[in-house]
Amino acid sequence: MSMKAVKIEAWKFYDKWRNKPPYSPALKATIRISRKGWNHLTGAAGYKKRVVGDVYRRLKLLPYADEIIKTSTTIQNIVTKKKIKYYALEAVVEVEQDGKKSLRKIRVIIQQDKSGQFIFFSVMDKKRRRRKKN
């Protein structure tokens, strides 16, 4: 699937997701799905630049992010940067990519803004390290 096709498919999911924001039992709050998360994932202007493979992988993980937000009951980590709190939710899920299924640790980042509202910010998976051949 081309990057353009993946982006179109991901945007359709994201747009529906914005209209039906998930409730997080871990944070005991509804998570706002905003343009901020989309821009962060796609490396839009003013956000961290991302290589095509990274954007592709993250967009493919969006449905898993929704599921993790809805089912996770534990906050894995809390980091504060510039007075903004970031909460990490994690789960090991079966991910299908290129016709193959594998277990992967998926991390979802939720940002809490100054008004106390929780906003979806990012999703990532544990990068697989390639072993060096001797």
mmCIF file of C-alpha atoms in Angstrom:
data_model
loop_
_atom_site.group_PDB
_atom_site.id
_atom_site.type_symbol
_atom_site.label_atom_id
_atom_site.label_comp_id
_atom_site.label_asym_id
_atom_site.label_seq_id
_atom_site.Cartn_x
_atom_site.Cartn_y
_atom_site.Cartn_z
ATOM 1 C CA MET A 1 0.000 0.000 0.000
ATOM 2 C CA SER A 2 1.395 3.397 -0.953
ATOM 3 C CA MET A 3 2.087 6.091 1.618
ATOM 4 C CA LYS A 4 -0.637 8.268 0.094
ATOM 5 C CA ALA A 5 -3.194 5.438 0.392
ATOM 6 C CA VAL A 6 -2.154 4.748 4.004
ATOM 7 C CA LYS A 7 -2.517 8.447 4.872
ATOM 8 C CA ILE A 8 -6.005 8.616 3.306
ATOM 9 C CA GLU A 9 -7.111 5.438 5.110
ATOM 10 C CA ALA A 10 -5.618 6.665 8.415
ATOM 11 C CA TRP A 11 -7.279 10.080 8.077
ATOM 12 C CA LYS A 12 -10.702 8.433 7.556
ATOM 13 C CA PHE A 13 -10.166 6.464 10.786
ATOM 14 C CA TYR A 14 -8.843 9.529 12.633
ATOM 15 C CA ASP A 15 -11.748 11.718 11.527
ATOM 16 C CA LYS A 16 -14.323 9.143 12.770
ATOM 17 C CA TRP A 17 -12.297 8.761 15.971
ATOM 18 C CA ARG A 18 -12.447 12.534 16.582
ATOM 19 C CA ASN A 19 -16.248 12.420 16.466
ATOM 20 C CA LYS A 20 -16.427 9.539 18.954
ATOM 21 C CA PRO A 21 -13.581 10.140 21.432
ATOM 22 C CA PRO A 22 -12.607 7.132 23.587
ATOM 23 C CA TYR A 23 -12.925 6.928 27.366
ATOM 24 C CA SER A 24 -9.747 5.926 29.219
ATOM 25 C CA PRO A 25 -10.272 3.865 32.384
ATOM 26 C CA ALA A 26 -6.605 4.485 33.317
ATOM 27 C CA LEU A 27 -7.045 8.276 33.272
ATOM 28 C CA LYS A 28 -10.755 8.186 34.194
ATOM 29 C CA ALA A 29 -11.465 10.671 31.414
ATOM 30 C CA THR A 30 -12.555 11.003 27.799
ATOM 31 C CA ILE A 31 -9.574 11.529 25.515
ATOM 32 C CA ARG A 32 -9.891 14.332 22.972
ATOM 33 C CA ILE A 33 -8.712 13.393 19.488
ATOM 34 C CA SER A 34 -7.434 16.585 17.875
ATOM 35 C CA ARG A 35 -5.395 17.869 14.971
ATOM 36 C CA LYS A 36 -2.406 18.115 17.349
ATOM 37 C CA GLY A 37 -2.015 14.312 17.444
ATOM 38 C CA TRP A 38 -2.381 14.002 13.675
ATOM 39 C CA ASN A 39 0.218 16.712 13.050
ATOM 40 C CA HIS A 40 2.614 15.090 15.512
ATOM 41 C CA LEU A 41 2.267 11.663 13.849
ATOM 42 C CA THR A 42 2.650 12.928 10.301
ATOM 43 C CA GLY A 43 5.501 15.361 11.010
ATOM 44 C CA ALA A 44 3.512 18.378 9.811
ATOM 45 C CA ALA A 45 5.142 21.828 9.765
ATOM 46 C CA GLY A 46 6.090 22.954 13.254
ATOM 47 C CA TYR A 47 6.296 19.351 14.520
ATOM 48 C CA LYS A 48 9.124 16.836 14.629
ATOM 49 C CA LYS A 49 10.127 15.819 11.104
ATOM 50 C CA ARG A 50 9.615 12.116 10.473
ATOM 51 C CA VAL A 51 10.966 9.716 7.887
ATOM 52 C CA VAL A 52 8.318 8.121 5.641
ATOM 53 C CA GLY A 53 8.709 4.660 7.232
ATOM 54 C CA ASP A 54 8.102 6.075 10.713
ATOM 55 C CA VAL A 55 4.952 7.953 9.620
ATOM 56 C CA TYR A 56 3.693 4.830 7.806
ATOM 57 C CA ARG A 57 4.195 2.615 10.891
ATOM 58 C CA ARG A 58 2.550 5.093 13.280
ATOM 59 C CA LEU A 59 -0.491 5.646 11.050
ATOM 60 C CA LYS A 60 -0.992 1.882 10.788
ATOM 61 C CA LEU A 61 -1.012 1.723 14.617
ATOM 62 C CA LEU A 62 -3.921 4.181 15.086
ATOM 63 C CA PRO A 63 -6.646 1.507 15.517
ATOM 64 C CA TYR A 64 -4.486 -0.173 18.180
ATOM 65 C CA ALA A 65 -4.097 3.194 19.961
ATOM 66 C CA ASP A 66 -7.893 3.469 20.174
ATOM 67 C CA GLU A 67 -8.141 -0.034 21.659
ATOM 68 C CA ILE A 68 -5.319 0.576 24.173
ATOM 69 C CA ILE A 69 -6.926 3.833 25.364
ATOM 70 C CA LYS A 70 -10.275 2.052 25.863
ATOM 71 C CA THR A 71 -8.900 -1.033 27.642
ATOM 72 C CA SER A 72 -5.745 -0.012 29.516
ATOM 73 C CA THR A 73 -6.256 0.414 33.251
ATOM 74 C CA THR A 74 -2.665 1.309 34.148
ATOM 75 C CA ILE A 75 -0.555 4.381 33.438
ATOM 76 C CA GLN A 76 2.963 3.170 32.599
ATOM 77 C CA ASN A 77 4.787 6.469 32.864
ATOM 78 C CA ILE A 78 4.228 10.187 33.490
ATOM 79 C CA VAL A 79 6.645 12.825 32.184
ATOM 80 C CA THR A 80 6.335 16.591 32.579
ATOM 81 C CA LYS A 81 7.912 18.848 29.931
ATOM 82 C CA LYS A 82 7.420 22.621 29.960
ATOM 83 C CA LYS A 83 4.594 22.295 32.524
ATOM 84 C CA ILE A 84 2.696 19.842 30.285
ATOM 85 C CA LYS A 85 2.136 16.266 31.488
ATOM 86 C CA TYR A 86 2.466 13.293 29.150
ATOM 87 C CA TYR A 87 0.959 9.944 30.157
ATOM 88 C CA ALA A 88 2.055 6.650 28.589
ATOM 89 C CA LEU A 89 -0.304 3.705 28.180
ATOM 90 C CA GLU A 90 1.161 0.433 26.901
ATOM 91 C CA ALA A 91 -0.013 -2.966 25.758
ATOM 92 C CA VAL A 92 1.398 -5.949 23.919
ATOM 93 C CA VAL A 93 -0.876 -6.581 20.956
ATOM 94 C CA GLU A 94 -0.888 -8.785 17.895
ATOM 95 C CA VAL A 95 -0.130 -6.537 14.941
ATOM 96 C CA GLU A 96 -0.586 -7.556 11.336
ATOM 97 C CA GLN A 97 1.841 -6.041 8.856
ATOM 98 C CA ASP A 98 2.541 -7.192 5.322
ATOM 99 C CA GLY A 99 0.397 -10.291 5.878
ATOM 100 C CA LYS A 100 2.393 -11.392 8.947
ATOM 101 C CA LYS A 101 1.195 -11.274 12.540
ATOM 102 C CA SER A 102 3.529 -10.567 15.423
ATOM 103 C CA LEU A 103 3.303 -9.473 19.041
ATOM 104 C CA ARG A 104 4.466 -5.912 19.594
ATOM 105 C CA LYS A 105 4.567 -3.502 22.489
ATOM 106 C CA ILE A 106 2.527 -0.436 21.538
ATOM 107 C CA ARG A 107 2.837 2.815 23.495
ATOM 108 C CA VAL A 108 0.189 5.541 23.393
ATOM 109 C CA ILE A 109 1.022 9.045 24.627
ATOM 110 C CA ILE A 110 -1.743 11.238 26.069
ATOM 111 C CA GLN A 111 -1.031 14.896 26.747
ATOM 112 C CA GLN A 112 -2.780 16.822 29.522
ATOM 113 C CA ASP A 113 -3.175 20.484 28.642
ATOM 114 C CA LYS A 114 -3.162 23.411 31.077
ATOM 115 C CA SER A 115 -6.966 23.232 31.461
ATOM 116 C CA GLY A 116 -6.671 19.581 32.570
ATOM 117 C CA GLN A 117 -8.085 18.097 29.364
ATOM 118 C CA PHE A 118 -6.537 14.861 28.043
ATOM 119 C CA ILE A 119 -5.541 14.851 24.357
ATOM 120 C CA PHE A 120 -4.237 11.984 22.206
ATOM 121 C CA PHE A 121 -0.684 12.897 21.212
ATOM 122 C CA SER A 122 1.158 9.909 19.765
ATOM 123 C CA VAL A 123 1.401 6.176 19.161
ATOM 124 C CA MET A 124 4.542 4.126 18.569
ATOM 125 C CA ASP A 125 5.793 0.587 18.684
ATOM 126 C CA LYS A 126 9.034 -0.832 19.938
ATOM 127 C CA LYS A 127 11.465 -0.604 17.066
ATOM 128 C CA ARG A 128 12.871 -3.941 16.086
ATOM 129 C CA ARG A 129 16.637 -3.931 16.170
ATOM 130 C CA ARG A 130 18.318 -5.751 13.371
ATOM 131 C CA ARG A 131 21.001 -8.101 14.531
ATOM 132 C CA LYS A 132 24.399 -7.582 13.016
ATOM 133 C CA LYS A 133 25.602 -10.526 11.009
ATOM 134 C CA ASN A 134 29.135 -11.580 11.828
#
